Tab-separated table of C-alpha atoms and ligand atoms in Angstrom:
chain	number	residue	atom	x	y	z
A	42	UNK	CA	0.000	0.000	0.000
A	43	UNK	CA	1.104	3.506	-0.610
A	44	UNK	CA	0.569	6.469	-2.600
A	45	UNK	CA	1.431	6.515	-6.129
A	46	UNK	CA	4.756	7.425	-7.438
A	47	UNK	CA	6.247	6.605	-3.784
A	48	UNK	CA	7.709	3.157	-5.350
A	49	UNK	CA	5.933	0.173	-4.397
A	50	UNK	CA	6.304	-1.348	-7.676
A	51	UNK	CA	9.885	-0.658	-8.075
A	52	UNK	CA	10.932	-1.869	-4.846
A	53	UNK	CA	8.886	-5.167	-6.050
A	54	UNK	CA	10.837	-5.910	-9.374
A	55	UNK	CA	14.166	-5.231	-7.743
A	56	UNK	CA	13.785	-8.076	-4.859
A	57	UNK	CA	11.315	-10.407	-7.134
A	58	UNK	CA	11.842	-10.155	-10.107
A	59	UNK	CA	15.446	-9.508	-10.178
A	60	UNK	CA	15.463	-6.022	-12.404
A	61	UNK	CA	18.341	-3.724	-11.542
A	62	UNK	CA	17.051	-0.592	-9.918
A	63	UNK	CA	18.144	1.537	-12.986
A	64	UNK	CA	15.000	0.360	-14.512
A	65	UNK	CA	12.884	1.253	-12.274
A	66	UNK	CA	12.147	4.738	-13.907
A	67	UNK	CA	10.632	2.620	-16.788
A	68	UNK	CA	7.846	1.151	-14.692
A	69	UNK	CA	4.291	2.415	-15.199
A	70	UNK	CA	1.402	3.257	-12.648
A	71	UNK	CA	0.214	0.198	-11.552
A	72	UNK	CA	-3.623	-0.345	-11.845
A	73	UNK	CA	-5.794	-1.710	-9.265
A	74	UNK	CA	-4.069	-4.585	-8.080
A	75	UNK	CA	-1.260	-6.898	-9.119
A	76	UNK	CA	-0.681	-10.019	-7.789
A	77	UNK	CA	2.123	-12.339	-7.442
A	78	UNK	CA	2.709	-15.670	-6.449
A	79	UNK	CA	6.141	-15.992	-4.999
A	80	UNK	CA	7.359	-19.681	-4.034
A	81	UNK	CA	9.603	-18.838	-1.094
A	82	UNK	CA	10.130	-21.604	0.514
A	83	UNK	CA	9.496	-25.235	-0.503
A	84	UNK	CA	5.644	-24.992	-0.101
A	85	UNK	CA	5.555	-21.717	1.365
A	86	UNK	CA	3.761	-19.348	-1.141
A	87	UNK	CA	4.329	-15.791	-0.449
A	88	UNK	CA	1.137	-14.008	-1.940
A	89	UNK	CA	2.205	-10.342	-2.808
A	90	UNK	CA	-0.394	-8.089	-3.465
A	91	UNK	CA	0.445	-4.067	-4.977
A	92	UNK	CA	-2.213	-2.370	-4.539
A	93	UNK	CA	-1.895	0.639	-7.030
A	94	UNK	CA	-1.942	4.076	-5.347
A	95	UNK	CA	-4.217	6.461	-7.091
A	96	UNK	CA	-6.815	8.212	-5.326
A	97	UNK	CA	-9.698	6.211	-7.428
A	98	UNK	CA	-8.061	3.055	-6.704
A	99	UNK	CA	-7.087	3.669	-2.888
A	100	UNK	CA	-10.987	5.008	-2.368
A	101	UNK	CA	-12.012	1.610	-3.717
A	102	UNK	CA	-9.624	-0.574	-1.448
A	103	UNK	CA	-11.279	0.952	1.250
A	104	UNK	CA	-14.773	1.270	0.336
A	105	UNK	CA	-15.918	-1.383	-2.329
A	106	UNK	CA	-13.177	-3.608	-2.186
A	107	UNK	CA	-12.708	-3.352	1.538
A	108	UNK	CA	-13.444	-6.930	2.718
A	109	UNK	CA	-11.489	-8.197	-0.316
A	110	UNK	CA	-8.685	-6.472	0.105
A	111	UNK	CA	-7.973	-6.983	4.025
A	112	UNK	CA	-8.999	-10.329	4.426
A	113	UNK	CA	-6.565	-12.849	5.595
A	114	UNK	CA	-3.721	-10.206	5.833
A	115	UNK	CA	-0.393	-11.596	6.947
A	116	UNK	CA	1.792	-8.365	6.667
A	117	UNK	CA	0.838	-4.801	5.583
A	118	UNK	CA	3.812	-2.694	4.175
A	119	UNK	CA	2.488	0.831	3.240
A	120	UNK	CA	5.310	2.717	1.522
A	121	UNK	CA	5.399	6.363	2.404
A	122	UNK	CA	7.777	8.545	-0.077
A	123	UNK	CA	10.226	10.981	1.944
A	124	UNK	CA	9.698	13.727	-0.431
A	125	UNK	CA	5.868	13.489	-0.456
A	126	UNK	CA	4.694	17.090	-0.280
A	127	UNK	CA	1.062	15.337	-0.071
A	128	UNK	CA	1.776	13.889	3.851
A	129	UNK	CA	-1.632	14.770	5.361
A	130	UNK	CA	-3.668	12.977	2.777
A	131	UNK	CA	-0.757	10.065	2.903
A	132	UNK	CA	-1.411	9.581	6.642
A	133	UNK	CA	-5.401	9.886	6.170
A	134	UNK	CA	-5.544	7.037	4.106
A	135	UNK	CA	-2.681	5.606	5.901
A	136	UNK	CA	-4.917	5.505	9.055
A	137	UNK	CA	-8.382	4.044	7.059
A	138	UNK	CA	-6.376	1.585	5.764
A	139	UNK	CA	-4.882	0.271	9.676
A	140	UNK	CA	-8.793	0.778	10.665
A	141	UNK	CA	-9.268	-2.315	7.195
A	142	UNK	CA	-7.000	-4.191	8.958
A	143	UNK	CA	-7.808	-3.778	12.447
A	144	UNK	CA	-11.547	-4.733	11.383
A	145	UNK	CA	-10.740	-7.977	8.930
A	146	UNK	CA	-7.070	-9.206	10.044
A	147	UNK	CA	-6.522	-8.110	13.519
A	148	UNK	CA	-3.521	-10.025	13.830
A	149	UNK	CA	-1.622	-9.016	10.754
A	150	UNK	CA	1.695	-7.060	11.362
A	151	UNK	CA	2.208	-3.954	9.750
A	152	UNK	CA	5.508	-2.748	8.110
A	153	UNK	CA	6.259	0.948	7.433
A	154	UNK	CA	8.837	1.992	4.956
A	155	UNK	CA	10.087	5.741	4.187
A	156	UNK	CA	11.387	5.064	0.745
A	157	UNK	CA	13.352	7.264	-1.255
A	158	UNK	CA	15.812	7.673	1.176
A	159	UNK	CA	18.780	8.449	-0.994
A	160	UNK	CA	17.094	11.771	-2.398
A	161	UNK	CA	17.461	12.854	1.605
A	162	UNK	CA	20.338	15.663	1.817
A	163	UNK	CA	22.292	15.074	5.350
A	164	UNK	CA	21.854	14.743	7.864
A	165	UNK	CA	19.510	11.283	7.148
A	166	UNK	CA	19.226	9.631	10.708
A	167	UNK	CA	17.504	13.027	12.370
A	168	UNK	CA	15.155	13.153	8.881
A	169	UNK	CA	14.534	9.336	9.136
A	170	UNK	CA	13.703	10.079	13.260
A	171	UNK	CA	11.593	12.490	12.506
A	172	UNK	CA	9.773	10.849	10.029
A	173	UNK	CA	8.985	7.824	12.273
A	174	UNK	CA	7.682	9.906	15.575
A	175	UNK	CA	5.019	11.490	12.763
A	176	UNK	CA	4.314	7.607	11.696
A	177	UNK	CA	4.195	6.562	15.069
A	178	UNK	CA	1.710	9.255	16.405
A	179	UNK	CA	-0.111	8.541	13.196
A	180	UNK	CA	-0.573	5.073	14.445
A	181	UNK	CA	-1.792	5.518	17.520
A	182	UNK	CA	-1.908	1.983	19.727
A	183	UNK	CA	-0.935	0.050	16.559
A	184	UNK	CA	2.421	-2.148	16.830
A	185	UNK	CA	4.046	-0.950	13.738
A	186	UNK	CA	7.963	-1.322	12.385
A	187	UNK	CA	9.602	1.279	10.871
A	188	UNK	CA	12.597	0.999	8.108
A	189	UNK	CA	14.220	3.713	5.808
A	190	UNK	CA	14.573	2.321	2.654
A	191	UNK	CA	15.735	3.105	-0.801
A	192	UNK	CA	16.421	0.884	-4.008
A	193	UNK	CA	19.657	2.117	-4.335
A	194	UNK	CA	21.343	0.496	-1.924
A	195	UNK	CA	21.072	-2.359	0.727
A	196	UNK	CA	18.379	-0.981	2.932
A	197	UNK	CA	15.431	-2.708	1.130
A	198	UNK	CA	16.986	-5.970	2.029
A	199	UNK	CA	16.961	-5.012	5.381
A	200	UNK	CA	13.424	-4.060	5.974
A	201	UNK	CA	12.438	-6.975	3.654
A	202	UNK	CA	14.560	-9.366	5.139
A	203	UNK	CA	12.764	-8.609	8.372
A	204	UNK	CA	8.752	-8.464	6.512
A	205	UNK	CA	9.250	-12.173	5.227
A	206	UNK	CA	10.987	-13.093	8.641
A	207	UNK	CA	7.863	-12.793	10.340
A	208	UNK	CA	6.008	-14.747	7.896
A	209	UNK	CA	8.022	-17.993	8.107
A	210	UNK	CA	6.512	-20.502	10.218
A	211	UNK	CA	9.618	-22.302	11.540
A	212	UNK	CA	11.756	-19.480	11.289
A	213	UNK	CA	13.222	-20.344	14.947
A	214	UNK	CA	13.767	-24.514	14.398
A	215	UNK	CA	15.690	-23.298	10.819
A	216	UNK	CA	17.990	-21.181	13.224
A	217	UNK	CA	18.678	-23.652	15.632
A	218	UNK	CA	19.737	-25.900	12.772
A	219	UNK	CA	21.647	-23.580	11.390
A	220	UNK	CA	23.632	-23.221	14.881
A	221	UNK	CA	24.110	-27.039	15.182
A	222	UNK	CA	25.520	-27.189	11.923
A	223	UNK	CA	27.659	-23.417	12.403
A	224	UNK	CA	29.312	-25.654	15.332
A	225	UNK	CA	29.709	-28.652	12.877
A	226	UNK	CA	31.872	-26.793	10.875
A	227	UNK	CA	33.640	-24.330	13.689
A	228	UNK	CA	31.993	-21.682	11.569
A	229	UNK	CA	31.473	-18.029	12.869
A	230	UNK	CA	28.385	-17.719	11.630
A	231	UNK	CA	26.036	-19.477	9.046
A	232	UNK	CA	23.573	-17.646	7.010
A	233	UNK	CA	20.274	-19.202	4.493
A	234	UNK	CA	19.324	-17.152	1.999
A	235	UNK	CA	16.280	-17.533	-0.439
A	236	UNK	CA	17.270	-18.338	-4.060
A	237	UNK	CA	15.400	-16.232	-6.041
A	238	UNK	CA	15.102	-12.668	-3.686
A	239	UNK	CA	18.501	-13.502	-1.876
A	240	UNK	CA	17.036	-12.408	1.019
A	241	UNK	CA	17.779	-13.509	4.212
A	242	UNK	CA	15.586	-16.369	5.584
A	243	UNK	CA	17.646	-17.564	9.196
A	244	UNK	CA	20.850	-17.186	10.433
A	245	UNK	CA	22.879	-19.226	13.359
A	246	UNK	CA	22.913	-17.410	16.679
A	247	UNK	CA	27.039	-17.656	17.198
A	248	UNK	CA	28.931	-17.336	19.739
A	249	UNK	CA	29.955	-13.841	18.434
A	250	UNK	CA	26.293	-12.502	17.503
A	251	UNK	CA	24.464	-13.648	20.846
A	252	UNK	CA	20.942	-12.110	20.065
A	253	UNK	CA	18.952	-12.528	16.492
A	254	UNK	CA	20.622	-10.721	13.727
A	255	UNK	CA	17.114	-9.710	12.747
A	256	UNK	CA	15.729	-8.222	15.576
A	257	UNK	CA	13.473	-5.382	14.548
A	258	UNK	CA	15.713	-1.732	13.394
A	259	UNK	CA	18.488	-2.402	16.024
A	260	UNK	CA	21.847	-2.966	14.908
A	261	UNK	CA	23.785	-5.348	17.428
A	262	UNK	CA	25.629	-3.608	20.105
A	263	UNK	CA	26.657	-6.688	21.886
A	264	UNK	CA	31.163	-6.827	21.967
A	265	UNK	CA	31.918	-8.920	19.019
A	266	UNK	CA	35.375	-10.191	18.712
A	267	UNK	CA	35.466	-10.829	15.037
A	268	UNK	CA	33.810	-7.165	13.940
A	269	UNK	CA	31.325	-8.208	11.994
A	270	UNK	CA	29.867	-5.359	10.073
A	271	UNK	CA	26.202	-5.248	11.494
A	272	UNK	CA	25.015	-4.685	8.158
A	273	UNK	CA	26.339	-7.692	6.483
A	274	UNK	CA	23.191	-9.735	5.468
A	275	UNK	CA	21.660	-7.029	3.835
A	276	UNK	CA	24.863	-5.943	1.803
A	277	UNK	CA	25.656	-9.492	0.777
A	278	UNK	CA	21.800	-10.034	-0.652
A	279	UNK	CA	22.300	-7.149	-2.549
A	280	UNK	CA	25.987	-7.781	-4.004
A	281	UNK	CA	25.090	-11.415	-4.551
A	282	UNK	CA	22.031	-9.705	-6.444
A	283	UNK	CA	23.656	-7.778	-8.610
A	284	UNK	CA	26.678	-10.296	-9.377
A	285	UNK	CA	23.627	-12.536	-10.352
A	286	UNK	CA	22.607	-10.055	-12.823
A	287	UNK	CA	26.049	-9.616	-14.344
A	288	UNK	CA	25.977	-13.153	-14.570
A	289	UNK	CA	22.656	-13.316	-16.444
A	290	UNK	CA	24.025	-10.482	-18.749
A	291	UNK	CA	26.786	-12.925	-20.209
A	292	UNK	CA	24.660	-15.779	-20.167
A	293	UNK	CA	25.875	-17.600	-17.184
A	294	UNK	CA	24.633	-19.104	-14.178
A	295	UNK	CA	25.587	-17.780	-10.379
A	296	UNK	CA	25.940	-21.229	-8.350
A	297	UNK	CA	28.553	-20.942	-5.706
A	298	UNK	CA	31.322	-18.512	-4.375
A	299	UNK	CA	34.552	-19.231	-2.186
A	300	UNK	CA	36.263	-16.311	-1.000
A	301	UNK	CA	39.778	-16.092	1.467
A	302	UNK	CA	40.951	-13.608	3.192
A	303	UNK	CA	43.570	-12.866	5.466
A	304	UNK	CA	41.170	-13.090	8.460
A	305	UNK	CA	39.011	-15.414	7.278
A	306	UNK	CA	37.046	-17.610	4.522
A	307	UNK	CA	33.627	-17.272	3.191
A	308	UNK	CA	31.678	-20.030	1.531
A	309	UNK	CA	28.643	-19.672	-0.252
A	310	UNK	CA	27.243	-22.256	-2.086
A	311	UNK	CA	23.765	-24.528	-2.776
A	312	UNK	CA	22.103	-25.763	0.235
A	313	UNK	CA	18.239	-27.002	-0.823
A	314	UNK	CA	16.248	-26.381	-4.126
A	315	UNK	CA	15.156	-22.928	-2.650
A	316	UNK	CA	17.873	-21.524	-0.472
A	317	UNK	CA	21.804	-20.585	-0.354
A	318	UNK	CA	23.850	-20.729	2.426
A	319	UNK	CA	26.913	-18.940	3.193
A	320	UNK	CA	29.240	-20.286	6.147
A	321	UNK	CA	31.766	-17.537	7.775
A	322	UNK	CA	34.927	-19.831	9.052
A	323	UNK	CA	37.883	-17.192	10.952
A	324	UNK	CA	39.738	-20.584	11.925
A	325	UNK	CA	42.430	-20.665	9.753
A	326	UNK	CA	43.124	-24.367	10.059
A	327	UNK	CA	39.787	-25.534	8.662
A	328	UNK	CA	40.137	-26.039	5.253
A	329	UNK	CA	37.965	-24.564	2.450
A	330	UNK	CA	37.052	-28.544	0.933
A	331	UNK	CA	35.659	-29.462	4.776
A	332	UNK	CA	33.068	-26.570	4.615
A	333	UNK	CA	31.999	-27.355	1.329
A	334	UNK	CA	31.484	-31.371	2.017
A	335	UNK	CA	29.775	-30.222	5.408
A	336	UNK	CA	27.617	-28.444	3.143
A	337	UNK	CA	26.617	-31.301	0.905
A	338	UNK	CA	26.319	-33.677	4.014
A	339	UNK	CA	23.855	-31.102	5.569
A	340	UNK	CA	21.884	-30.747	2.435
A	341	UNK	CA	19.656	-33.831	3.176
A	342	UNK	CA	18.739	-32.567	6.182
A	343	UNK	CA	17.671	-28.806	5.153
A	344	UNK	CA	15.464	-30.105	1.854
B	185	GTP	P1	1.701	3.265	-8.403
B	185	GTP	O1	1.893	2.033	-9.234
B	185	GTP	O2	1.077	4.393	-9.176
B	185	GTP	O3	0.965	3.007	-7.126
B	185	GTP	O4	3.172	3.785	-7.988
B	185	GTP	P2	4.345	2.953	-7.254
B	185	GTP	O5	4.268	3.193	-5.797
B	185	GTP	O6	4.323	1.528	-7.684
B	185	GTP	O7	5.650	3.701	-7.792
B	185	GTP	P3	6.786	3.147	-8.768
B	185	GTP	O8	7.416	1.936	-8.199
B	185	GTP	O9	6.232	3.065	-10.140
B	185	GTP	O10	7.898	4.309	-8.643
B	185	GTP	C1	7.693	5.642	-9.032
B	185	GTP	C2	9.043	6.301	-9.298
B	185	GTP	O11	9.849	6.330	-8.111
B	185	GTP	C3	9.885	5.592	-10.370
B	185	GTP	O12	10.309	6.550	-11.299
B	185	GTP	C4	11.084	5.027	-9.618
B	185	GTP	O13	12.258	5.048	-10.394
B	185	GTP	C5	11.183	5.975	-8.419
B	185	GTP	N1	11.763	5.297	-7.239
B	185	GTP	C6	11.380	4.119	-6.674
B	185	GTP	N2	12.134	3.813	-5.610
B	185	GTP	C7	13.041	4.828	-5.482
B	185	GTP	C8	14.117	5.095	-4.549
B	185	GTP	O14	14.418	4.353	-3.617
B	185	GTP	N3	14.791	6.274	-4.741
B	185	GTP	C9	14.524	7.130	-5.759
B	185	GTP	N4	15.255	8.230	-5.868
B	185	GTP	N5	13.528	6.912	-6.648
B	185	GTP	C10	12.805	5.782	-6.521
């Protein structure tokens, strides 16, 4: 949900259908609704719905098409552009669409992004602050999450790392897994990632990242001895994205990546039909082979 132009649709195309964000400008206005069937997970469907933002179309959602359209909600992500000059209208239908929810999926969980942030001259963390008390007033007793985003770089991975999160089921068995097998290989850290939207599905709670990576807009402030960049997942999906791309460009296909460094070794590779995993090994005396047959020993297990 959103108002149109703020970039629902591009945002959409860059993490599902793998388009590079420099054609995003080529998109049209979306009309009424498109929907997509997404196969995230084995047999978990992700059913997107982009609801196209005109004022005809958004008076519909909420009149007409009301029961239709908040039904069975899992998630709500209404995208608010930074640059809106139109913020008082955004917000009014912002608020009748949380009263749709509240009235047909009570339960649902409701995202808010303020997209665009790139075009946002310095400094961008009081802007972004500012932005969210408005949001948050806006939403009165609603529990509501709140990520700055932009196409142009890895914040959209972030916040959309964190929507699907919430929507998979077993989300907390995958990272236990994940952990066992991390020890298995005296990895640092292990990470899944979806196929198809690289994003990040689970990671392994290590001994050096004690709380989940993906804990709502908080970056880990917990003393980590190996300095792990707190923004890692979302800057891998979206290099890994992009080297796909390239890849596609020449007609190739991305399957696996080794990479190692002074300080340590990287391993990303195939791990079931719908996921990658990448294992993070700073022991320098495991080798580079062991990770990769741990890899295809644990693959019977993850399918
Ligand atoms: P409707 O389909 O009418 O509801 O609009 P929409 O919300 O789907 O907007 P759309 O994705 O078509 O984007 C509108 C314009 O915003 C396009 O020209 C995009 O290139 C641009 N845009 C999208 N995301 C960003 C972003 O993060 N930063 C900047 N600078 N521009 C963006």
């Amino acid at each position: 949900m959103g108002a149109s132009g703020s970039g629902k649709t591009s945002m959409r195309s860059l993490i599902f259908s793998n388009n590079p964000a420099s054609l995003a400008s080529r998109l049209g206005a979306t009309i009424d609704v498109e929907q997509n069937h997404v196969r995230f997970l084995g047999d978990l469907i992700l059913n997107l719905w982009d609801c196209g933002g005109q004022d005809s179309f958004m008076d519909s959602y909420l009149s007409t098409q009301r029961a239709t359209i908040f039904q069975q909600v899992g998630v709500m992500i209404y995208v608010f552009d930074i640059e809106t000059r139109e913020m008082n209208k955004d917000l009014e239908y912002y608020r009748d669409c949380l009263d749709g929810l509240r009235q047909f999926s009570p339960d649902a969980s409701v995202f808010l992004l303020v997209h665009k942030m790139d075009l946002v001259r310095e400094p961008k963390v009081a802007t972004f602050d500012k932005k969210k008390k408005e949001l948050q007033e806006a939403s009165g007793d609603a529990t509501i999450s709140v990520f700055g985003t932009s196409i142009y770089d890895e914040s959209l991975y972030r916040a959309w790392s964190n929507i699907v999160h919430t929507l998979i089921p077993n989300a907390t068995i995958l990272s236990r897994h994940l952990t066992t097998f991390a020890e298995a290989c005296s990895a640092t850290e292990v990470i899944l990632f979806e196929r198809t939207t690289f994003l990040v599905i689970a990671t392994s709670s290590s001994s050096s990242t004690t709380s989940m990576p993906l804990s709502l807009g908080t970056d880990e402030p917990e003393v980590d001895p190996h300095q792990l960049d707190p923004i890692r997942y979302e800057r891998t999906s979206e290099l890994i994205k992009a080297f796909k791309h390239s890849c596609s460009r020449v007609r190739e296909e991305f399957h696996s990546l080794e990479m190692e460094l002074y300080d340590f070794t990287a391993v990303l590779d195939e791990m079931t039909r719908n996921t990658y995993v990448m294992v993070i090994v700073h022991d320098p005396t495991i080798e580079t082979a062991a990770v990769k047959l741990n890899i295809r020993l644990a693959r019977r297990k993850f399918e």
